[in-house]
Tab-separated table of N, CA and C in Angstrom:
chain	number	residue	atom	x	y	z
L	1	UNK	N	-5.100	24.143	26.842
L	1	UNK	CA	-5.257	23.116	25.838
L	1	UNK	C	-6.349	22.158	26.315
L	2	UNK	N	-7.243	21.816	25.411
L	2	UNK	CA	-8.341	20.913	25.754
L	2	UNK	C	-7.821	19.486	25.860
L	3	UNK	N	-8.338	18.810	26.851
L	3	UNK	CA	-7.959	17.426	27.055
L	3	UNK	C	-8.844	16.539	26.194
L	4	UNK	N	-8.243	15.578	25.528
L	4	UNK	CA	-9.032	14.662	24.709
L	4	UNK	C	-9.677	13.624	25.606
L	5	UNK	N	-10.929	13.341	25.326
L	5	UNK	CA	-11.606	12.292	26.081
L	5	UNK	C	-11.213	10.942	25.506
L	6	UNK	N	-11.535	9.874	26.232
L	6	UNK	CA	-11.210	8.544	25.732
L	6	UNK	C	-12.015	8.236	24.476
L	7	UNK	N	-13.134	8.933	24.269
L	7	UNK	CA	-13.918	8.745	23.052
L	7	UNK	C	-13.158	9.257	21.832
L	8	UNK	N	-12.317	10.295	22.028
L	8	UNK	CA	-11.568	10.886	20.925
L	8	UNK	C	-10.284	10.123	20.606
L	9	UNK	N	-9.849	9.297	21.530
L	9	UNK	CA	-8.592	8.574	21.345
L	9	UNK	C	-8.740	7.550	20.219
L	10	UNK	N	-7.696	7.383	19.423
L	10	UNK	CA	-7.774	6.383	18.362
L	10	UNK	C	-7.915	4.994	18.965
L	11	UNK	N	-8.695	4.171	18.321
L	11	UNK	CA	-8.910	2.812	18.803
L	11	UNK	C	-7.770	1.919	18.327
L	12	UNK	N	-7.377	1.018	19.199
L	12	UNK	CA	-6.356	0.038	18.816
L	12	UNK	C	-6.971	-0.937	17.826
L	13	UNK	N	-6.174	-1.451	16.903
L	13	UNK	CA	-6.714	-2.447	15.967
L	13	UNK	C	-7.271	-3.656	16.716
L	14	UNK	N	-8.322	-4.232	16.185
L	14	UNK	CA	-8.927	-5.433	16.744
L	14	UNK	C	-8.132	-6.622	16.227
L	15	UNK	N	-7.341	-7.224	17.105
L	15	UNK	CA	-6.470	-8.338	16.715
L	15	UNK	C	-7.283	-9.622	16.623
L	16	UNK	N	-7.228	-10.257	15.459
L	16	UNK	CA	-7.910	-11.531	15.268
L	16	UNK	C	-7.040	-12.654	15.812
L	17	UNK	N	-7.694	-13.691	16.313
L	17	UNK	CA	-7.002	-14.837	16.908
L	17	UNK	C	-6.219	-15.625	15.855
L	18	UNK	N	-5.219	-16.356	16.301
L	18	UNK	CA	-4.433	-17.211	15.403
L	18	UNK	C	-5.287	-18.358	14.871
L	19	UNK	N	-6.153	-18.909	15.722
L	19	UNK	CA	-7.040	-20.002	15.323
L	19	UNK	C	-8.428	-19.427	15.110
L	20	UNK	N	-8.746	-19.157	13.865
L	20	UNK	CA	-10.004	-18.519	13.509
L	20	UNK	C	-10.870	-19.529	12.759
L	21	UNK	N	-11.178	-20.623	13.477
L	21	UNK	CA	-12.023	-21.660	12.893
L	21	UNK	C	-13.367	-21.670	13.609
L	22	UNK	N	-14.193	-22.648	13.312
L	22	UNK	CA	-15.580	-22.672	13.761
L	22	UNK	C	-15.736	-22.483	15.272
L	23	UNK	N	-14.817	-22.974	16.053
L	23	UNK	CA	-14.894	-22.805	17.503
L	23	UNK	C	-14.787	-21.351	17.938
L	24	UNK	N	-14.116	-20.540	17.149
L	24	UNK	CA	-13.937	-19.128	17.468
L	24	UNK	C	-15.038	-18.245	16.884
L	25	UNK	N	-15.838	-18.800	15.977
L	25	UNK	CA	-16.839	-17.998	15.266
L	25	UNK	C	-17.874	-17.350	16.188
L	26	UNK	N	-18.439	-18.043	17.188
L	26	UNK	CA	-19.432	-17.384	18.047
L	26	UNK	C	-18.858	-16.190	18.820
L	27	UNK	N	-17.659	-16.325	19.360
L	27	UNK	CA	-17.045	-15.212	20.096
L	27	UNK	C	-16.716	-14.068	19.150
L	28	UNK	N	-16.244	-14.385	17.952
L	28	UNK	CA	-15.952	-13.356	16.954
L	28	UNK	C	-17.230	-12.616	16.588
L	29	UNK	N	-18.307	-13.355	16.392
L	29	UNK	CA	-19.597	-12.747	16.063
L	29	UNK	C	-20.040	-11.794	17.166
L	30	UNK	N	-19.949	-12.237	18.414
L	30	UNK	CA	-20.348	-11.384	19.545
L	30	UNK	C	-19.512	-10.112	19.600
L	31	UNK	N	-18.220	-10.255	19.406
L	31	UNK	CA	-17.326	-9.092	19.404
L	31	UNK	C	-17.715	-8.113	18.307
L	32	UNK	N	-17.955	-8.639	17.122
L	32	UNK	CA	-18.259	-7.776	15.985
L	32	UNK	C	-19.642	-7.143	16.095
L	33	UNK	N	-20.575	-7.823	16.722
L	33	UNK	CA	-21.883	-7.206	16.977
L	33	UNK	C	-21.715	-6.012	17.916
L	34	UNK	N	-20.826	-6.134	18.902
L	34	UNK	CA	-20.529	-5.015	19.795
L	34	UNK	C	-19.895	-3.849	19.053
L	35	UNK	N	-19.023	-4.155	18.104
L	35	UNK	CA	-18.386	-3.119	17.291
L	35	UNK	C	-19.448	-2.382	16.475
L	36	UNK	N	-20.360	-3.135	15.868
L	36	UNK	CA	-21.435	-2.503	15.094
L	36	UNK	C	-22.310	-1.629	15.982
L	37	UNK	N	-22.626	-2.123	17.160
L	37	UNK	CA	-23.475	-1.365	18.089
L	37	UNK	C	-22.805	-0.065	18.522
L	38	UNK	N	-21.480	-0.078	18.636
L	38	UNK	CA	-20.748	1.124	19.038
L	38	UNK	C	-20.753	2.174	17.931
L	39	UNK	N	-20.943	1.736	16.696
L	39	UNK	CA	-21.021	2.666	15.576
L	39	UNK	C	-19.734	3.405	15.269
L	40	UNK	N	-18.608	2.785	15.553
L	40	UNK	CA	-17.297	3.409	15.308
L	40	UNK	C	-16.562	2.656	14.204
L	41	UNK	N	-15.682	3.337	13.499
L	41	UNK	CA	-14.863	2.636	12.505
L	41	UNK	C	-14.048	1.532	13.176
L	42	UNK	N	-13.736	0.495	12.429
L	42	UNK	CA	-12.953	-0.606	12.986
L	42	UNK	C	-11.733	-0.859	12.112
L	43	UNK	N	-10.669	-1.228	12.790
L	43	UNK	CA	-9.433	-1.600	12.110
L	43	UNK	C	-9.060	-2.986	12.622
L	44	UNK	N	-8.932	-3.936	11.703
L	44	UNK	CA	-8.564	-5.302	12.049
L	44	UNK	C	-7.077	-5.504	11.887
L	45	UNK	N	-6.523	-6.337	12.767
L	45	UNK	CA	-5.167	-6.833	12.587
L	45	UNK	C	-5.283	-8.343	12.434
L	46	UNK	N	-5.140	-8.814	11.222
L	46	UNK	CA	-5.250	-10.240	10.933
L	46	UNK	C	-3.916	-10.898	10.682
L	47	UNK	N	-2.843	-10.265	11.123
L	47	UNK	CA	-1.497	-10.791	10.864
L	47	UNK	C	-1.230	-12.112	11.569
L	48	UNK	N	-1.886	-12.366	12.705
L	48	UNK	CA	-1.611	-13.579	13.476
L	48	UNK	C	-2.448	-14.776	13.039
L	49	UNK	N	-3.402	-14.576	12.156
L	49	UNK	CA	-4.298	-15.674	11.763
L	49	UNK	C	-3.493	-16.762	11.057
L	50	UNK	N	-3.468	-17.944	11.684
L	50	UNK	CA	-2.731	-19.080	11.119
L	50	UNK	C	-3.686	-20.102	10.521
L	51	UNK	N	-4.886	-20.213	11.118
L	51	UNK	CA	-5.884	-21.156	10.635
L	51	UNK	C	-7.214	-20.426	10.556
L	52	UNK	N	-7.911	-20.603	9.421
L	52	UNK	CA	-9.192	-19.940	9.226
L	52	UNK	C	-10.093	-20.884	8.444
L	53	UNK	N	-11.381	-20.849	8.751
L	53	UNK	CA	-12.308	-21.689	8.002
L	53	UNK	C	-13.519	-20.891	7.557
L	54	UNK	N	-14.411	-21.575	6.878
L	54	UNK	CA	-15.582	-20.936	6.293
L	54	UNK	C	-16.447	-20.240	7.339
L	55	UNK	N	-16.635	-20.848	8.490
L	55	UNK	CA	-17.500	-20.253	9.510
L	55	UNK	C	-17.018	-18.871	9.929
L	56	UNK	N	-15.738	-18.746	10.225
L	56	UNK	CA	-15.192	-17.455	10.654
L	56	UNK	C	-15.200	-16.452	9.500
L	57	UNK	N	-14.921	-16.920	8.302
L	57	UNK	CA	-14.946	-16.018	7.150
L	57	UNK	C	-16.362	-15.523	6.856
L	58	UNK	N	-17.361	-16.368	7.101
L	58	UNK	CA	-18.750	-15.929	6.941
L	58	UNK	C	-19.083	-14.831	7.950
L	59	UNK	N	-18.583	-14.975	9.168
L	59	UNK	CA	-18.811	-13.943	10.190
L	59	UNK	C	-18.154	-12.633	9.754
L	60	UNK	N	-16.920	-12.699	9.286
L	60	UNK	CA	-16.232	-11.486	8.825
L	60	UNK	C	-16.933	-10.863	7.621
L	61	UNK	N	-17.418	-11.703	6.705
L	61	UNK	CA	-18.113	-11.194	5.524
L	61	UNK	C	-19.418	-10.505	5.924
L	62	UNK	N	-20.180	-11.118	6.825
L	62	UNK	CA	-21.439	-10.515	7.273
L	62	UNK	C	-21.175	-9.197	7.994
L	63	UNK	N	-20.132	-9.174	8.819
L	63	UNK	CA	-19.785	-7.933	9.510
L	63	UNK	C	-19.411	-6.846	8.504
L	64	UNK	N	-18.584	-7.193	7.531
L	64	UNK	CA	-18.153	-6.206	6.535
L	64	UNK	C	-19.350	-5.647	5.777
L	65	UNK	N	-20.273	-6.510	5.411
L	65	UNK	CA	-21.491	-6.077	4.714
L	65	UNK	C	-22.306	-5.130	5.586
L	66	UNK	N	-22.505	-5.510	6.857
L	66	UNK	CA	-23.313	-4.700	7.772
L	66	UNK	C	-22.627	-3.376	8.105
L	67	UNK	N	-21.308	-3.399	8.261
L	67	UNK	CA	-20.571	-2.165	8.548
L	67	UNK	C	-20.689	-1.206	7.369
L	68	UNK	N	-20.540	-1.729	6.166
L	68	UNK	CA	-20.666	-0.899	4.968
L	68	UNK	C	-22.073	-0.291	4.894
L	69	UNK	N	-23.097	-1.093	5.181
L	69	UNK	CA	-24.479	-0.604	5.148
L	69	UNK	C	-24.700	0.487	6.190
L	70	UNK	N	-23.982	0.409	7.310
L	70	UNK	CA	-24.102	1.408	8.372
L	70	UNK	C	-23.181	2.605	8.148
L	71	UNK	N	-22.390	2.572	7.082
L	71	UNK	CA	-21.475	3.672	6.798
L	71	UNK	C	-20.238	3.681	7.680
L	72	UNK	N	-19.888	2.525	8.243
L	72	UNK	CA	-18.714	2.430	9.115
L	72	UNK	C	-17.512	1.938	8.328
L	73	UNK	N	-16.426	2.695	8.330
L	73	UNK	CA	-15.219	2.254	7.633
L	73	UNK	C	-14.596	1.025	8.304
L	74	UNK	N	-14.101	0.116	7.488
L	74	UNK	CA	-13.389	-1.076	7.952
L	74	UNK	C	-12.019	-1.052	7.294
L	75	UNK	N	-10.971	-1.155	8.107
L	75	UNK	CA	-9.601	-1.137	7.588
L	75	UNK	C	-8.840	-2.342	8.141
L	76	UNK	N	-7.730	-2.641	7.517
L	76	UNK	CA	-6.868	-3.759	7.923
L	76	UNK	C	-5.440	-3.248	8.105
L	77	UNK	N	-4.817	-3.602	9.256
L	77	UNK	CA	-3.420	-3.244	9.467
L	77	UNK	C	-2.495	-4.403	9.151
L	78	UNK	N	-3.007	-5.597	9.200
L	78	UNK	CA	-2.201	-6.773	8.916
L	78	UNK	C	-3.083	-7.896	8.415
L	79	UNK	N	-2.555	-8.670	7.472
L	79	UNK	CA	-3.295	-9.793	6.906
L	79	UNK	C	-2.316	-10.940	6.699
L	80	UNK	N	-2.584	-12.064	7.333
L	80	UNK	CA	-1.713	-13.228	7.149
L	80	UNK	C	-1.994	-13.877	5.799
L	81	UNK	N	-1.051	-14.672	5.345
L	81	UNK	CA	-1.241	-15.408	4.097
L	81	UNK	C	-2.416	-16.376	4.222
L	82	UNK	N	-2.585	-16.984	5.393
L	82	UNK	CA	-3.700	-17.919	5.605
L	82	UNK	C	-5.036	-17.213	5.463
L	83	UNK	N	-5.154	-16.046	6.042
L	83	UNK	CA	-6.391	-15.276	5.944
L	83	UNK	C	-6.641	-14.862	4.497
L	84	UNK	N	-5.621	-14.371	3.834
L	84	UNK	CA	-5.752	-13.943	2.442
L	84	UNK	C	-6.172	-15.118	1.554
L	85	UNK	N	-5.564	-16.281	1.773
L	85	UNK	CA	-5.893	-17.480	0.991
L	85	UNK	C	-7.344	-17.892	1.216
L	86	UNK	N	-7.788	-17.898	2.468
L	86	UNK	CA	-9.165	-18.287	2.780
L	86	UNK	C	-10.178	-17.374	2.119
L	87	UNK	N	-9.935	-16.071	2.189
L	87	UNK	CA	-10.827	-15.101	1.552
L	87	UNK	C	-10.870	-15.351	0.045
L	88	UNK	N	-9.724	-15.618	-0.542
L	88	UNK	CA	-9.644	-15.843	-1.986
L	88	UNK	C	-10.339	-17.134	-2.403
L	89	UNK	N	-10.086	-18.215	-1.684
L	89	UNK	CA	-10.667	-19.514	-2.029
L	89	UNK	C	-12.197	-19.444	-2.006
L	90	UNK	N	-12.754	-18.718	-1.059
L	90	UNK	CA	-14.208	-18.614	-0.959
L	90	UNK	C	-14.781	-17.491	-1.812
L	91	UNK	N	-13.923	-16.745	-2.494
L	91	UNK	CA	-14.401	-15.672	-3.357
L	91	UNK	C	-15.047	-14.523	-2.593
L	92	UNK	N	-14.513	-14.211	-1.424
L	92	UNK	CA	-15.099	-13.170	-0.574
L	92	UNK	C	-14.379	-11.827	-0.674
L	93	UNK	N	-13.555	-11.659	-1.692
L	93	UNK	CA	-12.786	-10.414	-1.816
L	93	UNK	C	-13.673	-9.173	-1.855
L	94	UNK	N	-14.834	-9.261	-2.509
L	94	UNK	CA	-15.721	-8.096	-2.622
L	94	UNK	C	-16.356	-7.730	-1.280
L	95	UNK	N	-16.563	-8.717	-0.418
L	95	UNK	CA	-17.160	-8.446	0.897
L	95	UNK	C	-16.109	-8.102	1.946
L	96	UNK	N	-15.063	-8.914	1.992
L	96	UNK	CA	-13.991	-8.681	2.960
L	96	UNK	C	-12.878	-7.989	2.190
L	97	UNK	N	-12.874	-6.697	2.250
L	97	UNK	CA	-11.957	-5.900	1.434
L	97	UNK	C	-10.580	-5.827	2.072
L	98	UNK	N	-9.764	-6.833	1.813
L	98	UNK	CA	-8.402	-6.838	2.327
L	98	UNK	C	-7.560	-5.856	1.525
L	99	UNK	N	-6.527	-5.312	2.140
L	99	UNK	CA	-5.640	-4.417	1.381
L	99	UNK	C	-4.874	-5.209	0.327
L	100	UNK	N	-4.408	-4.520	-0.676
L	100	UNK	CA	-3.612	-5.172	-1.723
L	100	UNK	C	-2.412	-5.847	-1.090
L	101	UNK	N	-2.052	-6.967	-1.644
L	101	UNK	CA	-0.931	-7.748	-1.123
L	101	UNK	C	0.376	-7.070	-1.517
L	102	UNK	N	1.150	-6.696	-0.526
L	102	UNK	CA	2.457	-6.069	-0.779
L	102	UNK	C	3.516	-7.164	-0.769
L	103	UNK	N	4.357	-7.171	-1.737
L	103	UNK	CA	5.426	-8.166	-1.764
L	103	UNK	C	5.182	-9.211	-2.838
L	104	UNK	N	6.068	-10.167	-2.888
L	104	UNK	CA	6.021	-11.217	-3.899
L	104	UNK	C	5.600	-12.502	-3.236
L	105	UNK	N	4.761	-13.290	-3.923
L	105	UNK	CA	4.322	-14.587	-3.370
L	105	UNK	C	5.429	-15.600	-3.386
C-alpha cells in the first residue's frame, strides 16, 4: 500500500481568531497571502469569531476574490453569528460566500 505524503493529507480548517478587528487584520492578511501562494484549497472555521470589523472583512473579501480568480476553492466549516452579521451589514455576501445559515434566528 502506498504511503500518503503530507502533501496528500487533508488540511485542517484555518481557524479565525475570536477578535477579528483592525489589530488582527495585518496578521490575517499575511496568513492569507501564504495560503494563496501555496495554491491549495482553503477551509475556514469562523465559529469562534466574536468581534469583527470592516478591516478584517475587507481582508477576507480580497482573499476570497483572489482565491476565486486563482481557481482555489474556499469553504467554511463554521460561521459565528457575529461574522455572518458583519458580512451582511457590509453587503459582502457575494465576495465572502458563507454557507447558508442553518437553524432559526
